[in-house]
Amino acid sequence: MMRLVLFGPPGAGKGTQAQRIADAWRIPHISTGEMLREAVASGSELGRQVRELMERGQLVPDELIGEVVAARLAEDDAGGGFLLDGFPRTAHQIEILDRVLERLGAEIDRVILLNVPDEIVTERLAGRREVGDQGQQRADDNEETILERLRVYAEQTEPVADVYRKRGVLADVDGTGTVEQVFARIQGLLVEVAG
Ligand code: AMP
């Protein structure tokens, strides 16, 4: 069983690595950012509630995203494991996740922290902006919003890593280098978790 959380600053390469991990271990990739972008694109009630906050680079309310995650984790395909990408992002979201998992009789096996120095994060995010409409650009990839997302990460999300570190489930991974190099590091530790 593989129940994982992937964690790291914006621009750390979470999305790319998450997809690879999910494929390799045949578990659903549950990206809260992706689910929210889909909600915005579909014009749903949820989408209307979160669009402005997302464009500003701010977090959507904990209870709102908590409901989205609770519903998603209750789906059949998450019963055999999952990879959470982008959740939990605040101390309160950890509590929400703990409650959801308790109901499901499940526990997180590992929280993978992708460590990437600030300079590289800023470079990568700037690069993503230049990619244009070739697939990677997002409405929240403008300079002002990037700075806000980095600030929000440092202030609200970094403390989440400490909580999991104290619980002994955090695994630090060097997020620098090529996609292949980073993935190889992650696989190295996941093989241990699985064994
Ligand atoms: P991401 O793709 O993970 O960078 O998420 C994009 C945006 O979606 C974030 O900047 C937030 O506005 C929102 N979002 C995604 N996940 C969460 C979460 N767990 N809590 C609050 N807001 C979130």
PDB file of N, CA, C and O in Angstrom, residues 40-103:
ATOM      1  N   VAL A  40     -12.684  25.731 -12.057  1.00  0.00           N
ATOM      2  CA  VAL A  40     -12.750  27.088 -12.607  1.00  0.00           C
ATOM      3  C   VAL A  40     -13.111  27.018 -14.092  1.00  0.00           C
ATOM      4  O   VAL A  40     -13.991  27.738 -14.571  1.00  0.00           O
ATOM      5  N   ALA A  41     -12.438  26.112 -14.812  1.00  0.00           N
ATOM      6  CA  ALA A  41     -12.665  25.998 -16.259  1.00  0.00           C
ATOM      7  C   ALA A  41     -14.101  25.583 -16.562  1.00  0.00           C
ATOM      8  O   ALA A  41     -14.689  26.017 -17.553  1.00  0.00           O
ATOM      9  N   SER A  42     -14.683  24.752 -15.703  1.00  0.00           N
ATOM     10  CA  SER A  42     -16.037  24.268 -15.950  1.00  0.00           C
ATOM     11  C   SER A  42     -17.093  25.289 -15.536  1.00  0.00           C
ATOM     12  O   SER A  42     -18.268  25.136 -15.852  1.00  0.00           O
ATOM     13  N   GLY A  43     -16.665  26.317 -14.801  1.00  0.00           N
ATOM     14  CA  GLY A  43     -17.606  27.339 -14.364  1.00  0.00           C
ATOM     15  C   GLY A  43     -18.554  26.865 -13.277  1.00  0.00           C
ATOM     16  O   GLY A  43     -19.637  27.413 -13.099  1.00  0.00           O
ATOM     17  N   SER A  44     -18.143  25.836 -12.537  1.00  0.00           N
ATOM     18  CA  SER A  44     -19.005  25.306 -11.462  1.00  0.00           C
ATOM     19  C   SER A  44     -19.065  26.299 -10.296  1.00  0.00           C
ATOM     20  O   SER A  44     -18.291  27.256 -10.233  1.00  0.00           O
ATOM     21  N   GLU A  45     -19.949  25.997  -9.352  1.00  0.00           N
ATOM     22  CA  GLU A  45     -20.088  26.832  -8.151  1.00  0.00           C
ATOM     23  C   GLU A  45     -18.755  26.893  -7.397  1.00  0.00           C
ATOM     24  O   GLU A  45     -18.302  27.964  -6.998  1.00  0.00           O
ATOM     25  N   LEU A  46     -18.110  25.730  -7.243  1.00  0.00           N
ATOM     26  CA  LEU A  46     -16.792  25.691  -6.598  1.00  0.00           C
ATOM     27  C   LEU A  46     -15.813  26.589  -7.356  1.00  0.00           C
ATOM     28  O   LEU A  46     -15.086  27.380  -6.752  1.00  0.00           O
ATOM     29  N   GLY A  47     -15.819  26.468  -8.671  1.00  0.00           N
ATOM     30  CA  GLY A  47     -14.918  27.269  -9.497  1.00  0.00           C
ATOM     31  C   GLY A  47     -15.117  28.761  -9.276  1.00  0.00           C
ATOM     32  O   GLY A  47     -14.153  29.527  -9.175  1.00  0.00           O
ATOM     33  N   ARG A  48     -16.373  29.155  -9.188  1.00  0.00           N
ATOM     34  CA  ARG A  48     -16.655  30.582  -8.962  1.00  0.00           C
ATOM     35  C   ARG A  48     -16.141  31.044  -7.593  1.00  0.00           C
ATOM     36  O   ARG A  48     -15.665  32.155  -7.437  1.00  0.00           O
ATOM     37  N   GLN A  49     -16.212  30.134  -6.629  1.00  0.00           N
ATOM     38  CA  GLN A  49     -15.767  30.500  -5.272  1.00  0.00           C
ATOM     39  C   GLN A  49     -14.252  30.653  -5.165  1.00  0.00           C
ATOM     40  O   GLN A  49     -13.764  31.406  -4.330  1.00  0.00           O
ATOM     41  N   VAL A  50     -13.508  29.926  -5.998  1.00  0.00           N
ATOM     42  CA  VAL A  50     -12.051  29.894  -5.800  1.00  0.00           C
ATOM     43  C   VAL A  50     -11.245  30.691  -6.827  1.00  0.00           C
ATOM     44  O   VAL A  50     -10.061  30.952  -6.608  1.00  0.00           O
ATOM     45  N   ARG A  51     -11.887  31.098  -7.926  1.00  0.00           N
ATOM     46  CA  ARG A  51     -11.131  31.669  -9.043  1.00  0.00           C
ATOM     47  C   ARG A  51     -10.272  32.863  -8.647  1.00  0.00           C
ATOM     48  O   ARG A  51      -9.067  32.901  -8.926  1.00  0.00           O
ATOM     49  N   GLU A  52     -10.879  33.807  -7.939  1.00  0.00           N
ATOM     50  CA  GLU A  52     -10.133  35.023  -7.597  1.00  0.00           C
ATOM     51  C   GLU A  52      -8.952  34.755  -6.677  1.00  0.00           C
ATOM     52  O   GLU A  52      -7.860  35.274  -6.883  1.00  0.00           O
ATOM     53  N   LEU A  53      -9.181  33.923  -5.672  1.00  0.00           N
ATOM     54  CA  LEU A  53      -8.104  33.594  -4.733  1.00  0.00           C
ATOM     55  C   LEU A  53      -6.946  32.937  -5.472  1.00  0.00           C
ATOM     56  O   LEU A  53      -5.785  33.250  -5.235  1.00  0.00           O
ATOM     57  N   MET A  54      -7.268  32.027  -6.385  1.00  0.00           N
ATOM     58  CA  MET A  54      -6.217  31.344  -7.140  1.00  0.00           C
ATOM     59  C   MET A  54      -5.430  32.319  -7.999  1.00  0.00           C
ATOM     60  O   MET A  54      -4.213  32.262  -8.071  1.00  0.00           O
ATOM     61  N   GLU A  55      -6.148  33.214  -8.643  1.00  0.00           N
ATOM     62  CA  GLU A  55      -5.459  34.186  -9.505  1.00  0.00           C
ATOM     63  C   GLU A  55      -4.534  35.083  -8.697  1.00  0.00           C
ATOM     64  O   GLU A  55      -3.522  35.548  -9.201  1.00  0.00           O
ATOM     65  N   ARG A  56      -4.874  35.308  -7.451  1.00  0.00           N
ATOM     66  CA  ARG A  56      -4.028  36.146  -6.596  1.00  0.00           C
ATOM     67  C   ARG A  56      -2.897  35.356  -5.943  1.00  0.00           C
ATOM     68  O   ARG A  56      -2.064  35.920  -5.238  1.00  0.00           O
ATOM     69  N   GLY A  57      -2.907  34.038  -6.096  1.00  0.00           N
ATOM     70  CA  GLY A  57      -1.857  33.223  -5.506  1.00  0.00           C
ATOM     71  C   GLY A  57      -2.111  32.902  -4.050  1.00  0.00           C
ATOM     72  O   GLY A  57      -1.212  32.471  -3.334  1.00  0.00           O
ATOM     73  N   GLN A  58      -3.356  33.115  -3.617  1.00  0.00           N
ATOM     74  CA  GLN A  58      -3.684  32.840  -2.218  1.00  0.00           C
ATOM     75  C   GLN A  58      -4.393  31.500  -2.076  1.00  0.00           C
ATOM     76  O   GLN A  58      -4.925  30.972  -3.049  1.00  0.00           O
ATOM     77  N   LEU A  59      -4.385  30.980  -0.876  1.00  0.00           N
ATOM     78  CA  LEU A  59      -5.012  29.688  -0.640  1.00  0.00           C
ATOM     79  C   LEU A  59      -6.529  29.835  -0.576  1.00  0.00           C
ATOM     80  O   LEU A  59      -7.042  30.847  -0.109  1.00  0.00           O
ATOM     81  N   VAL A  60      -7.214  28.812  -1.019  1.00  0.00           N
ATOM     82  CA  VAL A  60      -8.667  28.790  -0.876  1.00  0.00           C
ATOM     83  C   VAL A  60      -8.955  28.291   0.548  1.00  0.00           C
ATOM     84  O   VAL A  60      -8.091  27.685   1.186  1.00  0.00           O
ATOM     85  N   PRO A  61     -10.177  28.544   1.074  1.00  0.00           N
ATOM     86  CA  PRO A  61     -10.454  28.188   2.476  1.00  0.00           C
ATOM     87  C   PRO A  61     -10.243  26.693   2.771  1.00  0.00           C
ATOM     88  O   PRO A  61     -10.582  25.838   1.955  1.00  0.00           O
ATOM     89  N   ASP A  62      -9.664  26.417   3.934  1.00  0.00           N
ATOM     90  CA  ASP A  62      -9.348  25.044   4.332  1.00  0.00           C
ATOM     91  C   ASP A  62     -10.559  24.115   4.251  1.00  0.00           C
ATOM     92  O   ASP A  62     -10.456  22.987   3.776  1.00  0.00           O
ATOM     93  N   GLU A  63     -11.702  24.582   4.784  1.00  0.00           N
ATOM     94  CA  GLU A  63     -12.874  23.703   4.836  1.00  0.00           C
ATOM     95  C   GLU A  63     -13.357  23.343   3.441  1.00  0.00           C
ATOM     96  O   GLU A  63     -13.795  22.222   3.178  1.00  0.00           O
ATOM     97  N   LEU A  64     -13.240  24.313   2.530  1.00  0.00           N
ATOM     98  CA  LEU A  64     -13.690  24.098   1.155  1.00  0.00           C
ATOM     99  C   LEU A  64     -12.840  23.033   0.469  1.00  0.00           C
ATOM    100  O   LEU A  64     -13.346  22.042  -0.076  1.00  0.00           O
ATOM    101  N   ILE A  65     -11.521  23.200   0.533  1.00  0.00           N
ATOM    102  CA  ILE A  65     -10.636  22.238  -0.132  1.00  0.00           C
ATOM    103  C   ILE A  65     -10.671  20.901   0.621  1.00  0.00           C
ATOM    104  O   ILE A  65     -10.550  19.827   0.015  1.00  0.00           O
ATOM    105  N   GLY A  66     -10.918  20.978   1.926  1.00  0.00           N
ATOM    106  CA  GLY A  66     -11.031  19.753   2.726  1.00  0.00           C
ATOM    107  C   GLY A  66     -12.178  18.872   2.241  1.00  0.00           C
ATOM    108  O   GLY A  66     -12.046  17.648   2.156  1.00  0.00           O
ATOM    109  N   GLU A  67     -13.289  19.494   1.896  1.00  0.00           N
ATOM    110  CA  GLU A  67     -14.436  18.726   1.393  1.00  0.00           C
ATOM    111  C   GLU A  67     -14.122  18.080   0.055  1.00  0.00           C
ATOM    112  O   GLU A  67     -14.512  16.937  -0.212  1.00  0.00           O
ATOM    113  N   VAL A  68     -13.416  18.831  -0.791  1.00  0.00           N
ATOM    114  CA  VAL A  68     -13.041  18.308  -2.111  1.00  0.00           C
ATOM    115  C   VAL A  68     -12.164  17.059  -1.931  1.00  0.00           C
ATOM    116  O   VAL A  68     -12.384  16.023  -2.568  1.00  0.00           O
ATOM    117  N   VAL A  69     -11.183  17.163  -1.031  1.00  0.00           N
ATOM    118  CA  VAL A  69     -10.249  16.048  -0.820  1.00  0.00           C
ATOM    119  C   VAL A  69     -10.955  14.859  -0.164  1.00  0.00           C
ATOM    120  O   VAL A  69     -10.747  13.709  -0.547  1.00  0.00           O
ATOM    121  N   ALA A  70     -11.819  15.150   0.806  1.00  0.00           N
ATOM    122  CA  ALA A  70     -12.538  14.065   1.485  1.00  0.00           C
ATOM    123  C   ALA A  70     -13.361  13.269   0.481  1.00  0.00           C
ATOM    124  O   ALA A  70     -13.356  12.029   0.496  1.00  0.00           O
ATOM    125  N   ALA A  71     -14.045  13.971  -0.418  1.00  0.00           N
ATOM    126  CA  ALA A  71     -14.871  13.292  -1.421  1.00  0.00           C
ATOM    127  C   ALA A  71     -13.997  12.473  -2.374  1.00  0.00           C
ATOM    128  O   ALA A  71     -14.321  11.346  -2.734  1.00  0.00           O
ATOM    129  N   ARG A  72     -12.858  13.041  -2.748  1.00  0.00           N
ATOM    130  CA  ARG A  72     -11.983  12.349  -3.709  1.00  0.00           C
ATOM    131  C   ARG A  72     -11.365  11.097  -3.082  1.00  0.00           C
ATOM    132  O   ARG A  72     -11.264  10.052  -3.734  1.00  0.00           O
ATOM    133  N   LEU A  73     -10.956  11.188  -1.812  1.00  0.00           N
ATOM    134  CA  LEU A  73     -10.311  10.039  -1.156  1.00  0.00           C
ATOM    135  C   LEU A  73     -11.313   8.915  -0.880  1.00  0.00           C
ATOM    136  O   LEU A  73     -10.912   7.763  -0.700  1.00  0.00           O
ATOM    137  N   ALA A  74     -12.588   9.260  -0.862  1.00  0.00           N
ATOM    138  CA  ALA A  74     -13.614   8.243  -0.623  1.00  0.00           C
ATOM    139  C   ALA A  74     -13.951   7.468  -1.892  1.00  0.00           C
ATOM    140  O   ALA A  74     -14.663   6.466  -1.851  1.00  0.00           O
ATOM    141  N   GLU A  75     -13.438   7.907  -3.030  1.00  0.00           N
ATOM    142  CA  GLU A  75     -13.718   7.194  -4.283  1.00  0.00           C
ATOM    143  C   GLU A  75     -12.951   5.866  -4.319  1.00  0.00           C
ATOM    144  O   GLU A  75     -11.900   5.728  -3.707  1.00  0.00           O
ATOM    145  N   ASP A  76     -13.519   4.906  -5.060  1.00  0.00           N
ATOM    146  CA  ASP A  76     -12.973   3.545  -5.084  1.00  0.00           C
ATOM    147  C   ASP A  76     -11.496   3.472  -5.414  1.00  0.00           C
ATOM    148  O   ASP A  76     -10.738   2.732  -4.788  1.00  0.00           O
ATOM    149  N   ASP A  77     -11.074   4.237  -6.430  1.00  0.00           N
ATOM    150  CA  ASP A  77      -9.700   4.089  -6.913  1.00  0.00           C
ATOM    151  C   ASP A  77      -8.660   4.527  -5.884  1.00  0.00           C
ATOM    152  O   ASP A  77      -7.490   4.162  -5.985  1.00  0.00           O
ATOM    153  N   ALA A  78      -9.090   5.302  -4.879  1.00  0.00           N
ATOM    154  CA  ALA A  78      -8.137   5.744  -3.854  1.00  0.00           C
ATOM    155  C   ALA A  78      -8.006   4.702  -2.739  1.00  0.00           C
ATOM    156  O   ALA A  78      -7.140   4.827  -1.870  1.00  0.00           O
ATOM    157  N   GLY A  79      -8.826   3.666  -2.792  1.00  0.00           N
ATOM    158  CA  GLY A  79      -8.806   2.627  -1.767  1.00  0.00           C
ATOM    159  C   GLY A  79      -7.508   1.828  -1.754  1.00  0.00           C
ATOM    160  O   GLY A  79      -7.112   1.264  -0.737  1.00  0.00           O
ATOM    161  N   GLY A  80      -6.840   1.773  -2.896  1.00  0.00           N
ATOM    162  CA  GLY A  80      -5.593   1.005  -2.991  1.00  0.00           C
ATOM    163  C   GLY A  80      -4.352   1.868  -2.889  1.00  0.00           C
ATOM    164  O   GLY A  80      -3.268   1.460  -3.310  1.00  0.00           O
ATOM    165  N   GLY A  81      -4.513   3.072  -2.373  1.00  0.00           N
ATOM    166  CA  GLY A  81      -3.381   3.994  -2.259  1.00  0.00           C
ATOM    167  C   GLY A  81      -3.607   5.225  -3.118  1.00  0.00           C
ATOM    168  O   GLY A  81      -4.516   5.250  -3.947  1.00  0.00           O
ATOM    169  N   PHE A  82      -2.786   6.233  -2.899  1.00  0.00           N
ATOM    170  CA  PHE A  82      -2.948   7.491  -3.632  1.00  0.00           C
ATOM    171  C   PHE A  82      -1.725   8.365  -3.436  1.00  0.00           C
ATOM    172  O   PHE A  82      -0.907   8.125  -2.536  1.00  0.00           O
ATOM    173  N   LEU A  83      -1.610   9.360  -4.291  1.00  0.00           N
ATOM    174  CA  LEU A  83      -0.575  10.377  -4.133  1.00  0.00           C
ATOM    175  C   LEU A  83      -1.252  11.739  -4.073  1.00  0.00           C
ATOM    176  O   LEU A  83      -1.873  12.188  -5.041  1.00  0.00           O
ATOM    177  N   LEU A  84      -1.169  12.364  -2.920  1.00  0.00           N
ATOM    178  CA  LEU A  84      -1.718  13.709  -2.766  1.00  0.00           C
ATOM    179  C   LEU A  84      -0.668  14.737  -3.174  1.00  0.00           C
ATOM    180  O   LEU A  84       0.466  14.694  -2.704  1.00  0.00           O
ATOM    181  N   ASP A  85      -1.049  15.646  -4.033  1.00  0.00           N
ATOM    182  CA  ASP A  85      -0.146  16.683  -4.542  1.00  0.00           C
ATOM    183  C   ASP A  85      -0.806  18.034  -4.293  1.00  0.00           C
ATOM    184  O   ASP A  85      -1.838  18.340  -4.872  1.00  0.00           O
ATOM    185  N   GLY A  86      -0.231  18.821  -3.385  1.00  0.00           N
ATOM    186  CA  GLY A  86      -0.793  20.147  -3.109  1.00  0.00           C
ATOM    187  C   GLY A  86      -1.724  20.194  -1.909  1.00  0.00           C
ATOM    188  O   GLY A  86      -2.350  21.217  -1.645  1.00  0.00           O
ATOM    189  N   PHE A  87      -1.812  19.134  -1.169  1.00  0.00           N
ATOM    190  CA  PHE A  87      -2.645  19.044   0.034  1.00  0.00           C
ATOM    191  C   PHE A  87      -2.009  18.026   0.965  1.00  0.00           C
ATOM    192  O   PHE A  87      -1.609  16.968   0.493  1.00  0.00           O
ATOM    193  N   PRO A  88      -1.904  18.288   2.268  1.00  0.00           N
ATOM    194  CA  PRO A  88      -2.318  19.480   3.002  1.00  0.00           C
ATOM    195  C   PRO A  88      -1.311  20.629   2.864  1.00  0.00           C
ATOM    196  O   PRO A  88      -0.137  20.417   2.683  1.00  0.00           O
ATOM    197  N   ARG A  89      -1.822  21.848   2.954  1.00  0.00           N
ATOM    198  CA  ARG A  89      -1.024  23.051   2.745  1.00  0.00           C
ATOM    199  C   ARG A  89      -1.040  24.004   3.928  1.00  0.00           C
ATOM    200  O   ARG A  89      -0.387  25.040   3.885  1.00  0.00           O
ATOM    201  N   THR A  90      -1.805  23.680   4.949  1.00  0.00           N
ATOM    202  CA  THR A  90      -1.836  24.479   6.182  1.00  0.00           C
ATOM    203  C   THR A  90      -1.937  23.508   7.354  1.00  0.00           C
ATOM    204  O   THR A  90      -2.286  22.333   7.170  1.00  0.00           O
ATOM    205  N   ALA A  91      -1.634  24.031   8.558  1.00  0.00           N
ATOM    206  CA  ALA A  91      -1.737  23.190   9.750  1.00  0.00           C
ATOM    207  C   ALA A  91      -3.163  22.659   9.908  1.00  0.00           C
ATOM    208  O   ALA A  91      -3.375  21.491  10.245  1.00  0.00           O
ATOM    209  N   HIS A  92      -4.137  23.499   9.624  1.00  0.00           N
ATOM    210  CA  HIS A  92      -5.529  23.061   9.753  1.00  0.00           C
ATOM    211  C   HIS A  92      -5.872  21.961   8.749  1.00  0.00           C
ATOM    212  O   HIS A  92      -6.627  21.037   9.048  1.00  0.00           O
ATOM    213  N   GLN A  93      -5.291  22.040   7.566  1.00  0.00           N
ATOM    214  CA  GLN A  93      -5.545  20.992   6.563  1.00  0.00           C
ATOM    215  C   GLN A  93      -4.963  19.641   6.993  1.00  0.00           C
ATOM    216  O   GLN A  93      -5.482  18.593   6.613  1.00  0.00           O
ATOM    217  N   ILE A  94      -3.903  19.670   7.809  1.00  0.00           N
ATOM    218  CA  ILE A  94      -3.376  18.405   8.338  1.00  0.00           C
ATOM    219  C   ILE A  94      -4.448  17.750   9.207  1.00  0.00           C
ATOM    220  O   ILE A  94      -4.705  16.554   9.108  1.00  0.00           O
ATOM    221  N   GLU A  95      -5.082  18.572  10.055  1.00  0.00           N
ATOM    222  CA  GLU A  95      -6.128  18.029  10.931  1.00  0.00           C
ATOM    223  C   GLU A  95      -7.291  17.471  10.119  1.00  0.00           C
ATOM    224  O   GLU A  95      -7.832  16.416  10.440  1.00  0.00           O
ATOM    225  N   ILE A  96      -7.658  18.210   9.066  1.00  0.00           N
ATOM    226  CA  ILE A  96      -8.759  17.741   8.210  1.00  0.00           C
ATOM    227  C   ILE A  96      -8.383  16.388   7.596  1.00  0.00           C
ATOM    228  O   ILE A  96      -9.169  15.439   7.606  1.00  0.00           O
ATOM    229  N   LEU A  97      -7.155  16.293   7.092  1.00  0.00           N
ATOM    230  CA  LEU A  97      -6.708  15.044   6.465  1.00  0.00           C
ATOM    231  C   LEU A  97      -6.667  13.918   7.501  1.00  0.00           C
ATOM    232  O   LEU A  97      -7.085  12.783   7.210  1.00  0.00           O
ATOM    233  N   ASP A  98      -6.179  14.220   8.703  1.00  0.00           N
ATOM    234  CA  ASP A  98      -6.142  13.199   9.761  1.00  0.00           C
ATOM    235  C   ASP A  98      -7.538  12.627  10.014  1.00  0.00           C
ATOM    236  O   ASP A  98      -7.705  11.418  10.145  1.00  0.00           O
ATOM    237  N   ARG A  99      -8.530  13.516  10.060  1.00  0.00           N
ATOM    238  CA  ARG A  99      -9.903  13.057  10.320  1.00  0.00           C
ATOM    239  C   ARG A  99     -10.429  12.188   9.183  1.00  0.00           C
ATOM    240  O   ARG A  99     -11.053  11.156   9.413  1.00  0.00           O
ATOM    241  N   VAL A 100     -10.160  12.628   7.950  1.00  0.00           N
ATOM    242  CA  VAL A 100     -10.624  11.873   6.783  1.00  0.00           C
ATOM    243  C   VAL A 100      -9.988  10.486   6.775  1.00  0.00           C
ATOM    244  O   VAL A 100     -10.660   9.469   6.574  1.00  0.00           O
ATOM    245  N   LEU A 101      -8.686  10.434   7.043  1.00  0.00           N
ATOM    246  CA  LEU A 101      -7.978   9.154   7.014  1.00  0.00           C
ATOM    247  C   LEU A 101      -8.454   8.234   8.138  1.00  0.00           C
ATOM    248  O   LEU A 101      -8.588   7.030   7.952  1.00  0.00           O
ATOM    249  N   GLU A 102      -8.734   8.830   9.290  1.00  0.00           N
ATOM    250  CA  GLU A 102      -9.220   8.025  10.406  1.00  0.00           C
ATOM    251  C   GLU A 102     -10.532   7.341  10.042  1.00  0.00           C
ATOM    252  O   GLU A 102     -10.719   6.159  10.301  1.00  0.00           O
ATOM    253  N   ARG A 103     -11.409   8.119   9.396  1.00  0.00           N
ATOM    254  CA  ARG A 103     -12.690   7.550   8.943  1.00  0.00           C
ATOM    255  C   ARG A 103     -12.470   6.402   7.970  1.00  0.00           C
ATOM    256  O   ARG A 103     -13.209   5.427   7.953  1.00  0.00           O
TER     257      ARG A 103
END
